[in-house]
């Protein structure tokens, strides 16, 4: 099979990476996708760097079995902790979600005051903060871990007063620091946009790491002549998990914004 006709591989700790799949389908509708959600070992967001790196290496190995031409690390926690190790180990091009989001934030921030929210491991790694210093040295960053957002999004409490209370408690201090731009640095947060918006105020610009990663993937595949041709027929999506395929199928619908027909367990 020609290189460009091979699928894109995407992995995440579980279900959240479907927000990245959703954006990829929007930006690159002709591409085949193989998705792996490591549902048996989630969440990654409160695990050590060593564990997240080990799991991420295994996930890439699995995706390579499907002959993928390009890999997207949809998980912000894996992107923060494991990207250098993955790139050292494998030859396939691997894109993480951190850099595209930071580039966008630095481009649009009016006064260089950028907030970052993510899992404990993402924020603790300082990966976003380091990228901001590199790409936008004049900018100031303000980071806050929001670990309760993941279960709230999975529970479907996306428009709920409990979620709003939690959001206000996490984001109040950031709001008082007068941030003007906020990076949603976790797969699950696009689902909570409404509540996060209420907590930080209407004038703050949001950067969705899933959307920016999809745009960057499109740019890279175009540059490298790796885009699949439309004439090659319906692209086809395959979803794999390490546990509870049925739960993934049901909950995944909200994250993907589409019905998932079939999920396979590996
Ligand atoms: N996918 C993770 C992330 O984007 C959130 C869920 C988890 O902690 O595993 O950081």
mmCIF file of C-alpha atoms and ligand atoms in Angstrom:
data_model
loop_
_atom_site.group_PDB
_atom_site.id
_atom_site.type_symbol
_atom_site.label_atom_id
_atom_site.label_comp_id
_atom_site.label_asym_id
_atom_site.label_seq_id
_atom_site.Cartn_x
_atom_site.Cartn_y
_atom_site.Cartn_z
ATOM 1 C CA UNK A 1 0.000 0.000 0.000
ATOM 2 C CA UNK A 2 1.270 3.480 -0.845
ATOM 3 C CA UNK A 3 2.545 5.318 2.218
ATOM 4 C CA UNK A 4 -0.051 8.067 1.842
ATOM 5 C CA UNK A 5 -2.926 5.528 1.876
ATOM 6 C CA UNK A 6 -1.947 4.159 5.278
ATOM 7 C CA UNK A 7 -3.950 5.171 8.358
ATOM 8 C CA UNK A 8 -3.128 7.855 10.918
ATOM 9 C CA UNK A 9 -2.601 6.348 14.376
ATOM 10 C CA UNK A 10 -3.956 8.210 17.394
ATOM 11 C CA UNK A 11 -3.630 7.167 21.014
ATOM 12 C CA UNK A 12 -4.862 8.417 24.353
ATOM 13 C CA UNK A 13 -5.192 7.132 27.898
ATOM 14 C CA UNK A 14 -8.834 6.390 27.158
ATOM 15 C CA UNK A 15 -11.810 8.144 25.736
ATOM 16 C CA UNK A 16 -10.741 11.809 25.759
ATOM 17 C CA UNK A 17 -8.597 11.509 22.638
ATOM 18 C CA UNK A 18 -11.800 11.225 20.644
ATOM 19 C CA UNK A 19 -11.934 15.044 20.804
ATOM 20 C CA UNK A 20 -8.761 14.932 18.683
ATOM 21 C CA UNK A 21 -10.275 12.321 16.344
ATOM 22 C CA UNK A 22 -13.293 14.623 15.912
ATOM 23 C CA UNK A 23 -11.044 17.490 14.806
ATOM 24 C CA UNK A 24 -8.992 15.212 12.522
ATOM 25 C CA UNK A 25 -12.182 14.032 10.801
ATOM 26 C CA UNK A 26 -13.130 17.700 10.274
ATOM 27 C CA UNK A 27 -9.748 18.765 8.928
ATOM 28 C CA UNK A 28 -8.718 15.560 7.116
ATOM 29 C CA UNK A 29 -11.941 13.796 6.110
ATOM 30 C CA UNK A 30 -10.230 11.432 3.661
ATOM 31 C CA UNK A 31 -7.821 9.912 6.150
ATOM 32 C CA UNK A 32 -8.160 6.439 7.660
ATOM 33 C CA UNK A 33 -7.778 6.416 11.436
ATOM 34 C CA UNK A 34 -6.700 3.741 13.894
ATOM 35 C CA UNK A 35 -7.412 4.859 17.468
ATOM 36 C CA UNK A 36 -6.211 3.240 20.646
ATOM 37 C CA UNK A 37 -7.609 4.189 24.068
ATOM 38 C CA UNK A 38 -5.753 2.632 26.980
ATOM 39 C CA UNK A 39 -8.910 2.282 29.084
ATOM 40 C CA UNK A 40 -7.450 -0.486 31.262
ATOM 41 C CA UNK A 41 -4.755 1.816 32.622
ATOM 42 C CA UNK A 42 -6.387 5.249 32.661
ATOM 43 C CA UNK A 43 -6.130 7.873 34.013
ATOM 44 C CA UNK A 44 -2.612 8.879 33.053
ATOM 45 C CA UNK A 45 -3.026 12.334 34.582
ATOM 46 C CA UNK A 46 -2.031 11.359 38.086
ATOM 47 C CA UNK A 47 0.676 8.829 37.248
ATOM 48 C CA UNK A 48 4.448 9.265 37.342
ATOM 49 C CA UNK A 49 6.482 10.290 34.305
ATOM 50 C CA UNK A 50 8.125 6.879 34.233
ATOM 51 C CA UNK A 51 4.822 5.039 34.049
ATOM 52 C CA UNK A 52 3.348 7.366 31.433
ATOM 53 C CA UNK A 53 6.478 6.981 29.268
ATOM 54 C CA UNK A 54 6.311 3.178 29.544
ATOM 55 C CA UNK A 55 2.614 3.077 28.598
ATOM 56 C CA UNK A 56 3.123 5.540 25.732
ATOM 57 C CA UNK A 57 5.965 3.468 24.235
ATOM 58 C CA UNK A 58 3.711 0.415 24.331
ATOM 59 C CA UNK A 59 0.857 2.326 22.711
ATOM 60 C CA UNK A 60 3.012 3.440 19.787
ATOM 61 C CA UNK A 61 4.282 -0.111 19.309
ATOM 62 C CA UNK A 62 0.693 -1.301 19.098
ATOM 63 C CA UNK A 63 -0.288 1.360 16.537
ATOM 64 C CA UNK A 64 2.712 0.498 14.372
ATOM 65 C CA UNK A 65 1.296 -3.008 13.951
ATOM 66 C CA UNK A 66 -1.461 -1.411 11.872
ATOM 67 C CA UNK A 67 1.050 0.146 9.475
ATOM 68 C CA UNK A 68 0.254 3.746 10.441
ATOM 69 C CA UNK A 69 2.073 6.493 8.529
ATOM 70 C CA UNK A 70 1.850 9.171 11.226
ATOM 71 C CA UNK A 71 1.057 9.179 14.927
ATOM 72 C CA UNK A 72 -0.750 11.768 17.017
ATOM 73 C CA UNK A 73 -0.357 11.643 20.767
ATOM 74 C CA UNK A 74 -3.820 12.928 21.633
ATOM 75 C CA UNK A 75 -3.232 12.712 25.371
ATOM 76 C CA UNK A 76 -1.841 15.941 26.835
ATOM 77 C CA UNK A 77 -0.279 14.021 29.716
ATOM 78 C CA UNK A 78 1.586 11.664 27.354
ATOM 79 C CA UNK A 79 2.539 14.571 25.101
ATOM 80 C CA UNK A 80 3.965 16.440 28.105
ATOM 81 C CA UNK A 81 5.946 13.543 29.515
ATOM 82 C CA UNK A 82 6.717 11.044 26.773
ATOM 83 C CA UNK A 83 7.157 12.822 23.439
ATOM 84 C CA UNK A 84 10.990 13.038 23.489
ATOM 85 C CA UNK A 85 11.261 9.333 24.450
ATOM 86 C CA UNK A 86 8.831 8.334 21.686
ATOM 87 C CA UNK A 87 10.692 10.348 19.066
ATOM 88 C CA UNK A 88 14.025 8.889 20.138
ATOM 89 C CA UNK A 89 12.680 5.340 19.898
ATOM 90 C CA UNK A 90 10.563 5.371 16.711
ATOM 91 C CA UNK A 91 11.145 6.595 13.165
ATOM 92 C CA UNK A 92 7.494 7.295 12.297
ATOM 93 C CA UNK A 93 6.594 11.019 12.518
ATOM 94 C CA UNK A 94 4.955 11.676 15.912
ATOM 95 C CA UNK A 95 2.984 14.805 16.726
ATOM 96 C CA UNK A 96 2.084 15.872 20.261
ATOM 97 C CA UNK A 97 -0.606 18.337 21.250
ATOM 98 C CA UNK A 98 1.482 20.795 23.293
ATOM 99 C CA UNK A 99 3.465 22.749 20.734
ATOM 100 C CA UNK A 100 0.612 23.502 18.295
ATOM 101 C CA UNK A 101 -1.480 24.846 21.197
ATOM 102 C CA UNK A 102 1.334 27.038 22.494
ATOM 103 C CA UNK A 103 2.050 28.443 19.020
ATOM 104 C CA UNK A 104 -1.574 29.447 18.678
ATOM 105 C CA UNK A 105 -1.736 30.951 22.173
ATOM 106 C CA UNK A 106 1.390 33.033 21.608
ATOM 107 C CA UNK A 107 -0.038 34.240 18.278
ATOM 108 C CA UNK A 108 -3.361 35.411 19.669
ATOM 109 C CA UNK A 109 -2.612 36.595 23.213
ATOM 110 C CA UNK A 110 -3.305 40.342 23.424
ATOM 111 C CA UNK A 111 -1.085 41.105 26.437
ATOM 112 C CA UNK A 112 0.976 37.907 26.778
ATOM 113 C CA UNK A 113 -0.835 36.553 29.839
ATOM 114 C CA UNK A 114 -1.501 32.894 29.091
ATOM 115 C CA UNK A 115 -3.298 30.481 31.408
ATOM 116 C CA UNK A 116 -2.824 26.723 31.106
ATOM 117 C CA UNK A 117 -5.093 24.073 32.588
ATOM 118 C CA UNK A 118 -4.474 20.337 32.506
ATOM 119 C CA UNK A 119 -4.043 17.201 34.585
ATOM 120 C CA UNK A 120 -1.736 17.171 37.587
ATOM 121 C CA UNK A 121 0.963 15.361 35.598
ATOM 122 C CA UNK A 122 0.737 17.784 32.653
ATOM 123 C CA UNK A 123 0.972 20.870 34.843
ATOM 124 C CA UNK A 124 3.617 19.276 37.073
ATOM 125 C CA UNK A 125 5.816 18.483 34.053
ATOM 126 C CA UNK A 126 6.015 22.248 33.215
ATOM 127 C CA UNK A 127 6.038 21.244 29.551
ATOM 128 C CA UNK A 128 3.516 23.909 28.497
ATOM 129 C CA UNK A 129 5.297 26.528 30.597
ATOM 130 C CA UNK A 130 8.661 25.665 28.961
ATOM 131 C CA UNK A 131 7.224 25.836 25.446
ATOM 132 C CA UNK A 132 5.686 29.219 26.199
ATOM 133 C CA UNK A 133 9.065 30.527 27.389
ATOM 134 C CA UNK A 134 10.660 29.220 24.169
ATOM 135 C CA UNK A 135 8.048 30.309 21.632
ATOM 136 C CA UNK A 136 6.832 33.477 23.321
ATOM 137 C CA UNK A 137 9.640 34.669 25.590
ATOM 138 C CA UNK A 138 7.757 37.883 26.357
ATOM 139 C CA UNK A 139 4.700 35.998 27.645
ATOM 140 C CA UNK A 140 3.855 35.093 31.221
ATOM 141 C CA UNK A 141 2.211 31.764 32.003
ATOM 142 C CA UNK A 142 -0.149 30.820 34.806
ATOM 143 C CA UNK A 143 -0.822 27.118 35.317
ATOM 144 C CA UNK A 144 -3.509 25.277 37.222
ATOM 145 C CA UNK A 145 -4.137 21.534 37.490
ATOM 146 C CA UNK A 146 -7.853 20.683 37.348
ATOM 147 C CA UNK A 147 -8.011 16.932 38.094
ATOM 148 C CA UNK A 148 -11.748 16.876 38.811
ATOM 149 C CA UNK A 149 -12.617 18.033 35.294
ATOM 150 C CA UNK A 150 -11.877 14.594 33.754
ATOM 151 C CA UNK A 151 -14.471 12.601 35.746
ATOM 152 C CA UNK A 152 -17.016 15.437 35.412
ATOM 153 C CA UNK A 153 -16.685 15.378 31.615
ATOM 154 C CA UNK A 154 -16.947 11.587 31.494
ATOM 155 C CA UNK A 155 -19.997 11.695 33.740
ATOM 156 C CA UNK A 156 -21.593 14.022 31.203
ATOM 157 C CA UNK A 157 -21.944 16.921 33.679
ATOM 158 C CA UNK A 158 -21.003 19.405 31.038
ATOM 159 C CA UNK A 159 -23.735 21.893 31.827
ATOM 160 C CA UNK A 160 -24.123 21.488 35.537
ATOM 161 C CA UNK A 161 -23.919 23.716 38.587
ATOM 162 C CA UNK A 162 -21.565 21.318 40.358
ATOM 163 C CA UNK A 163 -19.120 21.588 37.449
ATOM 164 C CA UNK A 164 -19.487 25.359 37.451
ATOM 165 C CA UNK A 165 -18.649 25.481 41.170
ATOM 166 C CA UNK A 166 -15.579 23.314 40.638
ATOM 167 C CA UNK A 167 -14.522 25.465 37.681
ATOM 168 C CA UNK A 168 -14.901 28.664 39.713
ATOM 169 C CA UNK A 169 -12.814 27.238 42.520
ATOM 170 C CA UNK A 170 -10.001 26.109 40.187
ATOM 171 C CA UNK A 171 -10.033 29.145 37.924
ATOM 172 C CA UNK A 172 -10.821 32.013 40.303
ATOM 173 C CA UNK A 173 -7.145 32.690 41.127
ATOM 174 C CA UNK A 174 -6.218 32.636 37.438
ATOM 175 C CA UNK A 175 -8.984 35.076 36.631
ATOM 176 C CA UNK A 176 -7.629 37.447 39.268
ATOM 177 C CA UNK A 177 -4.209 37.269 37.581
ATOM 178 C CA UNK A 178 -5.820 38.848 34.515
ATOM 179 C CA UNK A 179 -5.014 36.146 32.003
ATOM 180 C CA UNK A 180 -6.218 37.002 28.489
ATOM 181 C CA UNK A 181 -5.785 33.572 26.849
ATOM 182 C CA UNK A 182 -6.450 30.083 28.214
ATOM 183 C CA UNK A 183 -5.047 26.823 26.844
ATOM 184 C CA UNK A 184 -7.397 23.859 27.353
ATOM 185 C CA UNK A 185 -4.536 21.433 27.937
ATOM 186 C CA UNK A 186 -6.438 18.189 28.365
ATOM 187 C CA UNK A 187 -8.459 15.986 26.031
ATOM 188 C CA UNK A 188 -11.611 16.313 28.121
ATOM 189 C CA UNK A 189 -11.820 20.073 28.524
ATOM 190 C CA UNK A 190 -13.414 20.981 25.178
ATOM 191 C CA UNK A 191 -16.571 19.326 26.562
ATOM 192 C CA UNK A 192 -16.578 21.694 29.541
ATOM 193 C CA UNK A 193 -16.021 24.879 27.536
ATOM 194 C CA UNK A 194 -19.322 26.419 28.576
ATOM 195 C CA UNK A 195 -18.670 26.074 32.307
ATOM 196 C CA UNK A 196 -15.022 27.108 31.980
ATOM 197 C CA UNK A 197 -16.133 30.161 30.019
ATOM 198 C CA UNK A 198 -18.558 31.131 32.805
ATOM 199 C CA UNK A 199 -15.802 30.749 35.378
ATOM 200 C CA UNK A 200 -13.138 32.822 33.611
ATOM 201 C CA UNK A 201 -15.271 35.437 31.897
ATOM 202 C CA UNK A 202 -16.353 36.225 28.350
ATOM 203 C CA UNK A 203 -13.334 38.137 27.094
ATOM 204 C CA UNK A 204 -10.726 35.384 27.510
ATOM 205 C CA UNK A 205 -9.565 33.644 24.320
ATOM 206 C CA UNK A 206 -9.601 29.854 24.382
ATOM 207 C CA UNK A 207 -7.048 27.629 22.692
ATOM 208 C CA UNK A 208 -8.265 24.070 22.120
ATOM 209 C CA UNK A 209 -5.235 21.750 21.967
ATOM 210 C CA UNK A 210 -7.231 19.131 19.997
ATOM 211 C CA UNK A 211 -8.124 21.587 17.236
ATOM 212 C CA UNK A 212 -4.600 22.988 16.961
ATOM 213 C CA UNK A 213 -3.091 19.491 16.789
ATOM 214 C CA UNK A 214 -5.442 18.581 13.930
ATOM 215 C CA UNK A 215 -4.477 21.721 12.004
ATOM 216 C CA UNK A 216 -0.788 20.962 12.532
ATOM 217 C CA UNK A 217 -1.274 17.338 11.403
ATOM 218 C CA UNK A 218 -2.896 18.630 8.221
ATOM 219 C CA UNK A 219 -0.030 21.024 7.603
ATOM 220 C CA UNK A 220 2.630 18.319 8.148
ATOM 221 C CA UNK A 221 0.914 15.663 6.000
ATOM 222 C CA UNK A 222 0.425 18.186 3.183
ATOM 223 C CA UNK A 223 4.054 19.310 3.399
ATOM 224 C CA UNK A 224 5.305 15.714 3.266
ATOM 225 C CA UNK A 225 2.991 14.608 0.425
ATOM 226 C CA UNK A 226 1.295 12.120 2.760
ATOM 227 C CA UNK A 227 -2.362 13.118 2.374
ATOM 228 C CA UNK A 228 -4.636 10.263 1.330
ATOM 229 C CA UNK A 229 -6.508 10.839 -1.923
ATOM 230 C CA UNK A 230 -10.268 11.181 -1.864
ATOM 231 C CA UNK A 231 -10.567 8.766 -4.806
ATOM 232 C CA UNK A 232 -9.265 5.954 -2.587
ATOM 233 C CA UNK A 233 -12.806 5.496 -1.189
ATOM 234 C CA UNK A 234 -14.411 5.852 2.249
ATOM 235 C CA UNK A 235 -11.613 6.195 4.808
ATOM 236 C CA UNK A 236 -12.845 3.923 7.626
ATOM 237 C CA UNK A 237 -12.126 4.300 11.327
ATOM 238 C CA UNK A 238 -11.066 1.564 13.729
ATOM 239 C CA UNK A 239 -11.274 1.937 17.480
ATOM 240 C CA UNK A 240 -9.346 -0.236 19.916
ATOM 241 C CA UNK A 241 -9.317 -0.205 23.717
ATOM 242 C CA UNK A 242 -7.578 -2.224 26.403
ATOM 243 C CA UNK A 243 -10.754 -2.626 28.504
ATOM 244 C CA UNK A 244 -14.542 -2.160 28.447
ATOM 245 C CA UNK A 245 -15.231 -1.619 24.737
ATOM 246 C CA UNK A 246 -18.962 -1.207 25.293
ATOM 247 C CA UNK A 247 -18.554 1.616 27.795
ATOM 248 C CA UNK A 248 -16.130 3.307 25.417
ATOM 249 C CA UNK A 249 -18.610 2.983 22.577
ATOM 250 C CA UNK A 250 -21.446 4.519 24.585
ATOM 251 C CA UNK A 251 -19.544 7.341 26.304
ATOM 252 C CA UNK A 252 -17.396 7.976 23.239
ATOM 253 C CA UNK A 253 -20.326 9.250 21.287
ATOM 254 C CA UNK A 254 -20.359 12.484 23.304
ATOM 255 C CA UNK A 255 -16.643 13.039 22.791
ATOM 256 C CA UNK A 256 -16.643 12.209 19.090
ATOM 257 C CA UNK A 257 -19.987 13.817 18.307
ATOM 258 C CA UNK A 258 -20.775 10.758 16.178
ATOM 259 C CA UNK A 259 -22.022 7.269 16.734
ATOM 260 C CA UNK A 260 -19.271 4.677 17.181
ATOM 261 C CA UNK A 261 -20.361 1.433 15.558
ATOM 262 C CA UNK A 262 -17.773 -0.996 16.763
ATOM 263 C CA UNK A 263 -14.929 -1.073 19.299
ATOM 264 C CA UNK A 264 -12.400 -3.897 19.518
ATOM 265 C CA UNK A 265 -10.524 -4.993 22.623
ATOM 266 C CA UNK A 266 -6.804 -5.677 22.393
HETATM 267 N N1 LIG B 1 -6.089 12.186 28.286
HETATM 268 C C1 LIG B 1 -5.607 12.854 29.473
HETATM 269 C C2 LIG B 1 -4.962 14.176 29.095
HETATM 270 O O1 LIG B 1 -5.260 14.753 28.071
HETATM 271 C C3 LIG B 1 -6.720 13.049 30.490
HETATM 272 C C4 LIG B 1 -7.238 11.773 31.103
HETATM 273 C C5 LIG B 1 -6.194 11.065 31.937
HETATM 274 O O2 LIG B 1 -5.753 11.598 32.973
HETATM 275 O O3 LIG B 1 -5.824 9.976 31.571
HETATM 276 O O4 LIG B 1 -4.138 14.657 29.804
#
